[in-house]
PDB file of N, CA and C in Angstrom:
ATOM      1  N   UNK A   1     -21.020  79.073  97.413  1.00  0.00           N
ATOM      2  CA  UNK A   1     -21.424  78.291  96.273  1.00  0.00           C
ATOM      3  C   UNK A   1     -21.921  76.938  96.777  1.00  0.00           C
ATOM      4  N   UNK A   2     -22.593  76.748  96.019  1.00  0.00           N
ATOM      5  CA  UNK A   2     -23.279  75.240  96.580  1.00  0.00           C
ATOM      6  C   UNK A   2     -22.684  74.218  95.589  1.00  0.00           C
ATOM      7  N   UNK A   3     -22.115  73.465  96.933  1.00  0.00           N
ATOM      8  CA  UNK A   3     -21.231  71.653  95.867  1.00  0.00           C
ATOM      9  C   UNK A   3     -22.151  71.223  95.936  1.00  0.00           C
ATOM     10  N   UNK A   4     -22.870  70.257  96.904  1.00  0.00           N
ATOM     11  CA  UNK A   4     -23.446  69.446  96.753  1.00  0.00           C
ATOM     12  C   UNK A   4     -25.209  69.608  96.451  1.00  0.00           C
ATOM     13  N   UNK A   5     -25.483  69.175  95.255  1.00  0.00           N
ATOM     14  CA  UNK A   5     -27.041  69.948  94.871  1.00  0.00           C
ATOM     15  C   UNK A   5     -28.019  69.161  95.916  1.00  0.00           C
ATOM     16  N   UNK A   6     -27.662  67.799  95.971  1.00  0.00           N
ATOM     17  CA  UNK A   6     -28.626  66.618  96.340  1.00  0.00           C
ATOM     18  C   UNK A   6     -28.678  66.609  98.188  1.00  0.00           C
ATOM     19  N   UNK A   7     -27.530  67.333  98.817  1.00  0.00           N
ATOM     20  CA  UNK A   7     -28.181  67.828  99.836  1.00  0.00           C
ATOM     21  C   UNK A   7     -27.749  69.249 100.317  1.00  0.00           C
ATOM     22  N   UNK A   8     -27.654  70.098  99.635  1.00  0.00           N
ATOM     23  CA  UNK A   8     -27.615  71.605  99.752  1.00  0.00           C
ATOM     24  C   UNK A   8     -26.535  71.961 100.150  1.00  0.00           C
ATOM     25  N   UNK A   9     -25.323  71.197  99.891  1.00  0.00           N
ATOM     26  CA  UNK A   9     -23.722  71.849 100.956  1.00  0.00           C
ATOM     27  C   UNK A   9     -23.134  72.649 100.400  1.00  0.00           C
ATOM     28  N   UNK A  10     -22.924  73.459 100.613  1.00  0.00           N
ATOM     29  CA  UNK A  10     -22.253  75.126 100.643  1.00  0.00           C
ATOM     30  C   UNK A  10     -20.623  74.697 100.395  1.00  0.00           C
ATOM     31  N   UNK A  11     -19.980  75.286 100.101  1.00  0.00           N
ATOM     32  CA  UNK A  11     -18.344  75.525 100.640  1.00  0.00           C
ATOM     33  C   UNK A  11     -18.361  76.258 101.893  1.00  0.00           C
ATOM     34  N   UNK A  12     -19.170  76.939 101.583  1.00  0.00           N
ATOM     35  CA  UNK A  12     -18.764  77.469 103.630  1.00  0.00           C
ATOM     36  C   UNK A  12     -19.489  76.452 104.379  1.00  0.00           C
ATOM     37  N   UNK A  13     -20.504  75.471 104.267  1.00  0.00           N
ATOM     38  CA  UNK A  13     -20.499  73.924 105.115  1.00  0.00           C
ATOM     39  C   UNK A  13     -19.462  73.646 105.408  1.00  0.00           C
ATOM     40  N   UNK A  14     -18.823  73.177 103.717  1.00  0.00           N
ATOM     41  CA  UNK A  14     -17.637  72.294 104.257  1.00  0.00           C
ATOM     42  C   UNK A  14     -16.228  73.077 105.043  1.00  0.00           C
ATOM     43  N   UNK A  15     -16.032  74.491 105.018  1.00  0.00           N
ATOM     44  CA  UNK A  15     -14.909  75.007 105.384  1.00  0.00           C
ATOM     45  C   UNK A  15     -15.423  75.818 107.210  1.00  0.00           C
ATOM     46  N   UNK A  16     -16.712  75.316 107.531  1.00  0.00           N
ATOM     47  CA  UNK A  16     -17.156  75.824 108.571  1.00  0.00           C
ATOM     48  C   UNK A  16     -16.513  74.430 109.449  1.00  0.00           C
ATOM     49  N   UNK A  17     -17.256  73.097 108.982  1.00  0.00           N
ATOM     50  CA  UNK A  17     -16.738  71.780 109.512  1.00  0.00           C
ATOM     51  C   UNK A  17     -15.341  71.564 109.584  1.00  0.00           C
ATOM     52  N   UNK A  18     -14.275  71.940 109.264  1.00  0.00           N
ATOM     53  CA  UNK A  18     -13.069  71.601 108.619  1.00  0.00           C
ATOM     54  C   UNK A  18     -12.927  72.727 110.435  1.00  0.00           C
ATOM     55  N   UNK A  19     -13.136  73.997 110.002  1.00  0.00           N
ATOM     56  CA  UNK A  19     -12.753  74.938 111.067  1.00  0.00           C
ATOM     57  C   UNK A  19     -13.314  74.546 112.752  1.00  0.00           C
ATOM     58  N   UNK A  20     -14.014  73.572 112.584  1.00  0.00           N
ATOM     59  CA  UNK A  20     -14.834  73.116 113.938  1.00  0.00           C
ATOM     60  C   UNK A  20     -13.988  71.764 114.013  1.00  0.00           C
ATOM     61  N   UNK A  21     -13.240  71.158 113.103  1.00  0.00           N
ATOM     62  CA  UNK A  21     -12.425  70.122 114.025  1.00  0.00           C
ATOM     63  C   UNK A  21     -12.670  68.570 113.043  1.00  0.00           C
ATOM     64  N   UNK A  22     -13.391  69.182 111.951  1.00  0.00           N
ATOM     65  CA  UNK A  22     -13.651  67.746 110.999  1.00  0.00           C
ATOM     66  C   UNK A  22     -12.818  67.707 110.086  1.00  0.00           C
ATOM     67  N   UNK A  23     -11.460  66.469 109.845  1.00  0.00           N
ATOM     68  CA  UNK A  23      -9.978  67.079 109.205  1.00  0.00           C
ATOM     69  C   UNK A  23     -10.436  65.098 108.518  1.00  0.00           C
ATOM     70  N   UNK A  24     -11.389  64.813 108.522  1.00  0.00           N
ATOM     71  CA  UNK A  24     -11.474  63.529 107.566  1.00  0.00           C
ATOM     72  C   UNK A  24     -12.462  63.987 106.674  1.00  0.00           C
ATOM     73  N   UNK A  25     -12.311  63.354 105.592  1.00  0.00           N
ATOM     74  CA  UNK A  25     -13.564  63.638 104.415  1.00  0.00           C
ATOM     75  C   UNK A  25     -14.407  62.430 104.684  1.00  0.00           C
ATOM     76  N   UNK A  26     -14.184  61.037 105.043  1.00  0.00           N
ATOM     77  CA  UNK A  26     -15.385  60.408 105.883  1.00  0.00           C
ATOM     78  C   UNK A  26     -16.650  61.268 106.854  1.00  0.00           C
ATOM     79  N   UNK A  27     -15.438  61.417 107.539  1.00  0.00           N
ATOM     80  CA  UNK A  27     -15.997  62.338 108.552  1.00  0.00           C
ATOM     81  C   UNK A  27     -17.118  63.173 108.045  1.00  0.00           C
ATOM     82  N   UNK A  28     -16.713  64.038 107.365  1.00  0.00           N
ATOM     83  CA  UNK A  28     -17.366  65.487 106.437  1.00  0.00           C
ATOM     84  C   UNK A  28     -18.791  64.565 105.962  1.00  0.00           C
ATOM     85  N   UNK A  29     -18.347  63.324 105.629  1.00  0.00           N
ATOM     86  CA  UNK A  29     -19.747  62.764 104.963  1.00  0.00           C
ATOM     87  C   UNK A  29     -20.752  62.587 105.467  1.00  0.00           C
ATOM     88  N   UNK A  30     -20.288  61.979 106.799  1.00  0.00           N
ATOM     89  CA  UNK A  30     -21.131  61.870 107.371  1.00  0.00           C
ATOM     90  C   UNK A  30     -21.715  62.867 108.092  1.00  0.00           C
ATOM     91  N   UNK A  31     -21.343  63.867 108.270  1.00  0.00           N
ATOM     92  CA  UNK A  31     -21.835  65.337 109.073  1.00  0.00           C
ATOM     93  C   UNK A  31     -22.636  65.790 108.052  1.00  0.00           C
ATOM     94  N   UNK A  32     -22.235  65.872 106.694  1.00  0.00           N
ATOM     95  CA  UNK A  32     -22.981  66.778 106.034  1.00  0.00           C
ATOM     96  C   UNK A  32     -23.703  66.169 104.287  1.00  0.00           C
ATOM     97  N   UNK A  33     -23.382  64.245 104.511  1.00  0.00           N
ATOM     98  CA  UNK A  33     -24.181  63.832 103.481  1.00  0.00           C
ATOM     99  C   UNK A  33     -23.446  64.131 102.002  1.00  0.00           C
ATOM    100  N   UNK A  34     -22.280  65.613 101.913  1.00  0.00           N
ATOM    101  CA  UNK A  34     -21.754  65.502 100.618  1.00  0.00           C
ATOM    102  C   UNK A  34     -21.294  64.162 100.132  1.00  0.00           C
ATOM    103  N   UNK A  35     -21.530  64.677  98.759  1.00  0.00           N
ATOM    104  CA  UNK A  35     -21.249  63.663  98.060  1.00  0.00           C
ATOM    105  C   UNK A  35     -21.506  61.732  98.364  1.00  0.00           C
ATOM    106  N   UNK A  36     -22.284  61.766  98.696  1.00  0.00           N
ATOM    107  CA  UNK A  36     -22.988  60.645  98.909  1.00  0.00           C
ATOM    108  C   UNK A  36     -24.198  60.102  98.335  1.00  0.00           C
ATOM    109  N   UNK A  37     -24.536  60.932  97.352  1.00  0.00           N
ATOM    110  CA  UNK A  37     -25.982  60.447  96.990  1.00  0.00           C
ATOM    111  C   UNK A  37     -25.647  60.047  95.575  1.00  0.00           C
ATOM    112  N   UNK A  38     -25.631  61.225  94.518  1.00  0.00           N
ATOM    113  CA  UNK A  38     -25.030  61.159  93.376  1.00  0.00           C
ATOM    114  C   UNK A  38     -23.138  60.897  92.923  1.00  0.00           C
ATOM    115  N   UNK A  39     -23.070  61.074  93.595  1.00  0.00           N
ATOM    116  CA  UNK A  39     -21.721  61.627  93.791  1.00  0.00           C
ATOM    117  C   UNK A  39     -20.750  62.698  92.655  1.00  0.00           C
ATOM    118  N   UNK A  40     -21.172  63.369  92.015  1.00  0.00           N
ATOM    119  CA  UNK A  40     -20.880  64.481  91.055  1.00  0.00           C
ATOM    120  C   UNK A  40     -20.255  65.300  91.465  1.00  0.00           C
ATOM    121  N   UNK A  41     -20.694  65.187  92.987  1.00  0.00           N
ATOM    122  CA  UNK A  41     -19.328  66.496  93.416  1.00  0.00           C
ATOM    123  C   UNK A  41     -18.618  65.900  93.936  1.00  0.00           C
ATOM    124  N   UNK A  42     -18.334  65.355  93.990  1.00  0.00           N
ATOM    125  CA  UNK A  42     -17.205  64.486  95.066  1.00  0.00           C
ATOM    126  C   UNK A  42     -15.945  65.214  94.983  1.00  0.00           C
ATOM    127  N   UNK A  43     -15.739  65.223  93.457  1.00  0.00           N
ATOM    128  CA  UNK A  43     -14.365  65.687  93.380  1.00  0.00           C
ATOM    129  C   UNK A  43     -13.403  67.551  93.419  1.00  0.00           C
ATOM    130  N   UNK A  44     -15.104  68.343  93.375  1.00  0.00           N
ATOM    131  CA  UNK A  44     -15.271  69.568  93.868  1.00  0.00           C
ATOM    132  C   UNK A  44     -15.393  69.675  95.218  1.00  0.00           C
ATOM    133  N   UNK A  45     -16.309  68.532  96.168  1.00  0.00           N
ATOM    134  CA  UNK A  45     -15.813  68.567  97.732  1.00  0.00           C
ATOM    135  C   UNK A  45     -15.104  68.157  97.867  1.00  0.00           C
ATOM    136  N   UNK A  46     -13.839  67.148  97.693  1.00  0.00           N
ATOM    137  CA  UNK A  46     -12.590  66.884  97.971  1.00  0.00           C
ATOM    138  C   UNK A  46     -11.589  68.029  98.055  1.00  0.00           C
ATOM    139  N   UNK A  47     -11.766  68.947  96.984  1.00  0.00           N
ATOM    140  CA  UNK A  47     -10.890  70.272  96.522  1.00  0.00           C
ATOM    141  C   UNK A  47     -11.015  70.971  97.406  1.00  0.00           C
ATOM    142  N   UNK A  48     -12.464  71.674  97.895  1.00  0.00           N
ATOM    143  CA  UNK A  48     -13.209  72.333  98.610  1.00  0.00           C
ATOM    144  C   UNK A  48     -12.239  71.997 100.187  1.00  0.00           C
ATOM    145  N   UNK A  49     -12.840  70.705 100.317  1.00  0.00           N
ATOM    146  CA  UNK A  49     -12.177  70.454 101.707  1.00  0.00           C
ATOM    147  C   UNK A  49     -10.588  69.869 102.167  1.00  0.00           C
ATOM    148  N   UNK A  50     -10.014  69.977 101.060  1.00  0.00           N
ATOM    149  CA  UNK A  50      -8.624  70.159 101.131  1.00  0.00           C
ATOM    150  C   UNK A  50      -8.198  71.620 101.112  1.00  0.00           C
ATOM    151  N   UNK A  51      -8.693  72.359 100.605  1.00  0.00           N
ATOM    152  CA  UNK A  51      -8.009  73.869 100.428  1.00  0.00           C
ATOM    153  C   UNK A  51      -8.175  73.965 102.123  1.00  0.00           C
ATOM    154  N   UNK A  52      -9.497  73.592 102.920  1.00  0.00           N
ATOM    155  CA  UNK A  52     -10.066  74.117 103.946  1.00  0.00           C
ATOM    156  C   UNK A  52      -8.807  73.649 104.901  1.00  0.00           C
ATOM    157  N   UNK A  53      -8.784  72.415 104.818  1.00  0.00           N
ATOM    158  CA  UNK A  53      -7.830  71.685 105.509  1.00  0.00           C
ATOM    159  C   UNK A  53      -5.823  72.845 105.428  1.00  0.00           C
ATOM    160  N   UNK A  54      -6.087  73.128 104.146  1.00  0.00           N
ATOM    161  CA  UNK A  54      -4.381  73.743 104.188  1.00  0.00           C
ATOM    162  C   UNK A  54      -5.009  74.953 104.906  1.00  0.00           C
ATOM    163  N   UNK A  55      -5.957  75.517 104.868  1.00  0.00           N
ATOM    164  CA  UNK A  55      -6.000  77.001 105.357  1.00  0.00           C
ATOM    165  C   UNK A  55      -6.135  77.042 107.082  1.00  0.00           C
ATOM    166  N   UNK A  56      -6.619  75.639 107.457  1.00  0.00           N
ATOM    167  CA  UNK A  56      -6.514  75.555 108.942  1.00  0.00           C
ATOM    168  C   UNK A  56      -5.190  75.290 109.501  1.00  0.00           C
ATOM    169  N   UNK A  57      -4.602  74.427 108.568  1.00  0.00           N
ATOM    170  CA  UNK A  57      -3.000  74.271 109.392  1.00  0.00           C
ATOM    171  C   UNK A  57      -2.335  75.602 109.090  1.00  0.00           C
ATOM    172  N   UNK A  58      -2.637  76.189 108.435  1.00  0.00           N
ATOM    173  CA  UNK A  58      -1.859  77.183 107.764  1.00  0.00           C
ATOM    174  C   UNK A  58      -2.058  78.161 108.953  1.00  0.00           C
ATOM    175  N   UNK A  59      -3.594  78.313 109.539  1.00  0.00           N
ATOM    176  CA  UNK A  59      -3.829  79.595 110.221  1.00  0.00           C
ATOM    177  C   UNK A  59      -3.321  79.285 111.972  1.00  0.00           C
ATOM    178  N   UNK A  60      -2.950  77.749 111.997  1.00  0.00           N
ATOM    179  CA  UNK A  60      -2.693  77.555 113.073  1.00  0.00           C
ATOM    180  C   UNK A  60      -0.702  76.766 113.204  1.00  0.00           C
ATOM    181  N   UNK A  61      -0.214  77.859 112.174  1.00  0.00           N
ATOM    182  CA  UNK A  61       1.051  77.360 112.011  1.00  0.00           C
ATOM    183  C   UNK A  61       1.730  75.888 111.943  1.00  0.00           C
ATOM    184  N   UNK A  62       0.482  74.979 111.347  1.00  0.00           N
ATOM    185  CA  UNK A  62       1.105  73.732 111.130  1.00  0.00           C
ATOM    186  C   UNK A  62       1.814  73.605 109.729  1.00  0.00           C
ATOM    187  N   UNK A  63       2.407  72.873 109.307  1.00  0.00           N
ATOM    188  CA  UNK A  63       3.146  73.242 107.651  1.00  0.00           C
ATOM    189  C   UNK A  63       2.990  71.451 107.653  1.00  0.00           C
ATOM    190  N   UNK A  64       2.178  71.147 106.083  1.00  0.00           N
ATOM    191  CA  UNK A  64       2.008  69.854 105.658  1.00  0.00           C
ATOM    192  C   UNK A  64       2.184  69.791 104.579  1.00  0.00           C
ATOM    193  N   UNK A  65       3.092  68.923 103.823  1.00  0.00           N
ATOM    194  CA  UNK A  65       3.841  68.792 102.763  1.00  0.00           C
ATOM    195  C   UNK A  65       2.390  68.492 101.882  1.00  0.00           C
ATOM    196  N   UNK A  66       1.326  67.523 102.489  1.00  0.00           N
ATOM    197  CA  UNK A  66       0.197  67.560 101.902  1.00  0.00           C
ATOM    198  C   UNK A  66      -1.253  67.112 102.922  1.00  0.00           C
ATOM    199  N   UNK A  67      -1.952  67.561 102.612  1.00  0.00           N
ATOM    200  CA  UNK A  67      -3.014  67.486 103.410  1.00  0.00           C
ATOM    201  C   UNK A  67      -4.299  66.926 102.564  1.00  0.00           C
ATOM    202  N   UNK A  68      -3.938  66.079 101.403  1.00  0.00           N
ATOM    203  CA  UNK A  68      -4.738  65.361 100.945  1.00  0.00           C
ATOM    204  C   UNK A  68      -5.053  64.130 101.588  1.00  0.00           C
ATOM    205  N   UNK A  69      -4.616  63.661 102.562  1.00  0.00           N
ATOM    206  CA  UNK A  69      -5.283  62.531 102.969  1.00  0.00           C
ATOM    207  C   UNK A  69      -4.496  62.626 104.339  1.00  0.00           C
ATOM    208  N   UNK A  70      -5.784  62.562 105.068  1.00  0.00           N
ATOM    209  CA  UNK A  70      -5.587  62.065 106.610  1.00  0.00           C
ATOM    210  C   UNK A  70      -6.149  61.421 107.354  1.00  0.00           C
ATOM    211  N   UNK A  71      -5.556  60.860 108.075  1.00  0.00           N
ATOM    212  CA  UNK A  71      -5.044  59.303 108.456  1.00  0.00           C
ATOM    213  C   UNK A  71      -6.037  59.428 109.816  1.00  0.00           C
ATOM    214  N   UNK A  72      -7.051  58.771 110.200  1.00  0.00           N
ATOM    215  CA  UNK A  72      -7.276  58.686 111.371  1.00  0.00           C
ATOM    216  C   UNK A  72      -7.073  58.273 112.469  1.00  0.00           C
ATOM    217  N   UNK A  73      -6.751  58.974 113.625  1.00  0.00           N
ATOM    218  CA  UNK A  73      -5.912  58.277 114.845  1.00  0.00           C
ATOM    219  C   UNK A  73      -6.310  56.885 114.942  1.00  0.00           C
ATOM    220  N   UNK A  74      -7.491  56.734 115.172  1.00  0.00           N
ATOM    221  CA  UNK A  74      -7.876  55.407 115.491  1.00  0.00           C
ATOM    222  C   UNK A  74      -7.216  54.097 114.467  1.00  0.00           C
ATOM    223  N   UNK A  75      -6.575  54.650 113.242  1.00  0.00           N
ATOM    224  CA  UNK A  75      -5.975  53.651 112.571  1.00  0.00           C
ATOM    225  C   UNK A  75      -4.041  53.834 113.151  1.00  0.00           C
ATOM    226  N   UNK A  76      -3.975  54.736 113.260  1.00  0.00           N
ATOM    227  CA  UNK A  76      -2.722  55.231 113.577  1.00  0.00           C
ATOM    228  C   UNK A  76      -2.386  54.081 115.147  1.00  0.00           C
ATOM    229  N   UNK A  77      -2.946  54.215 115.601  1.00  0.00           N
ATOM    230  CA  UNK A  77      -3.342  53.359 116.722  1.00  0.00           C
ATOM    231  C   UNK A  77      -3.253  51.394 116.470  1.00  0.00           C
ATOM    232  N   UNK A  78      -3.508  51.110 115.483  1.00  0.00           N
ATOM    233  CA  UNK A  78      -3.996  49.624 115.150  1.00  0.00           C
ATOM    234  C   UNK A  78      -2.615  49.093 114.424  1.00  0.00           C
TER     235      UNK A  78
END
């Protein structure tokens, strides 16, 4: 299905990125422009790339009470 109309992003975009190692939704933006123009989907790619996010820890036996927001090392760090 396509979230984002204004630059063509798929759910399998966003759950392909998520599976290649992109676990920020900054991140995601900037790789793939969702939700950045209009922003209408924002809140369908947020969903999108949170489910993606539980299904990667999930497939790689991590267990997260929530995986709505993550923290980037580089702040983790500061």
């Amino acid at each position: 299905m396509i979230v984002c109309l204004c630059h063509r992003v798929s759910d399998r975009d966003i759950r392909r990125n998520v599976a290649d190692g992109v676990h920020n939704f900054d991140v995601l933006q900037d790789e793939t422009q969702v939700a950045s123009a209009c922003g209408s989907c924002h809140d369908c790619a947020r969903d999108v790339f949170n489910e993606a996010l539980r299904h990667c820890a999930a497939s790689h036996g991590v267990t997260c009470a929530s995986t709505s927001r993550v923290i980037p090392i580089a702040q983790l760090a500061a």
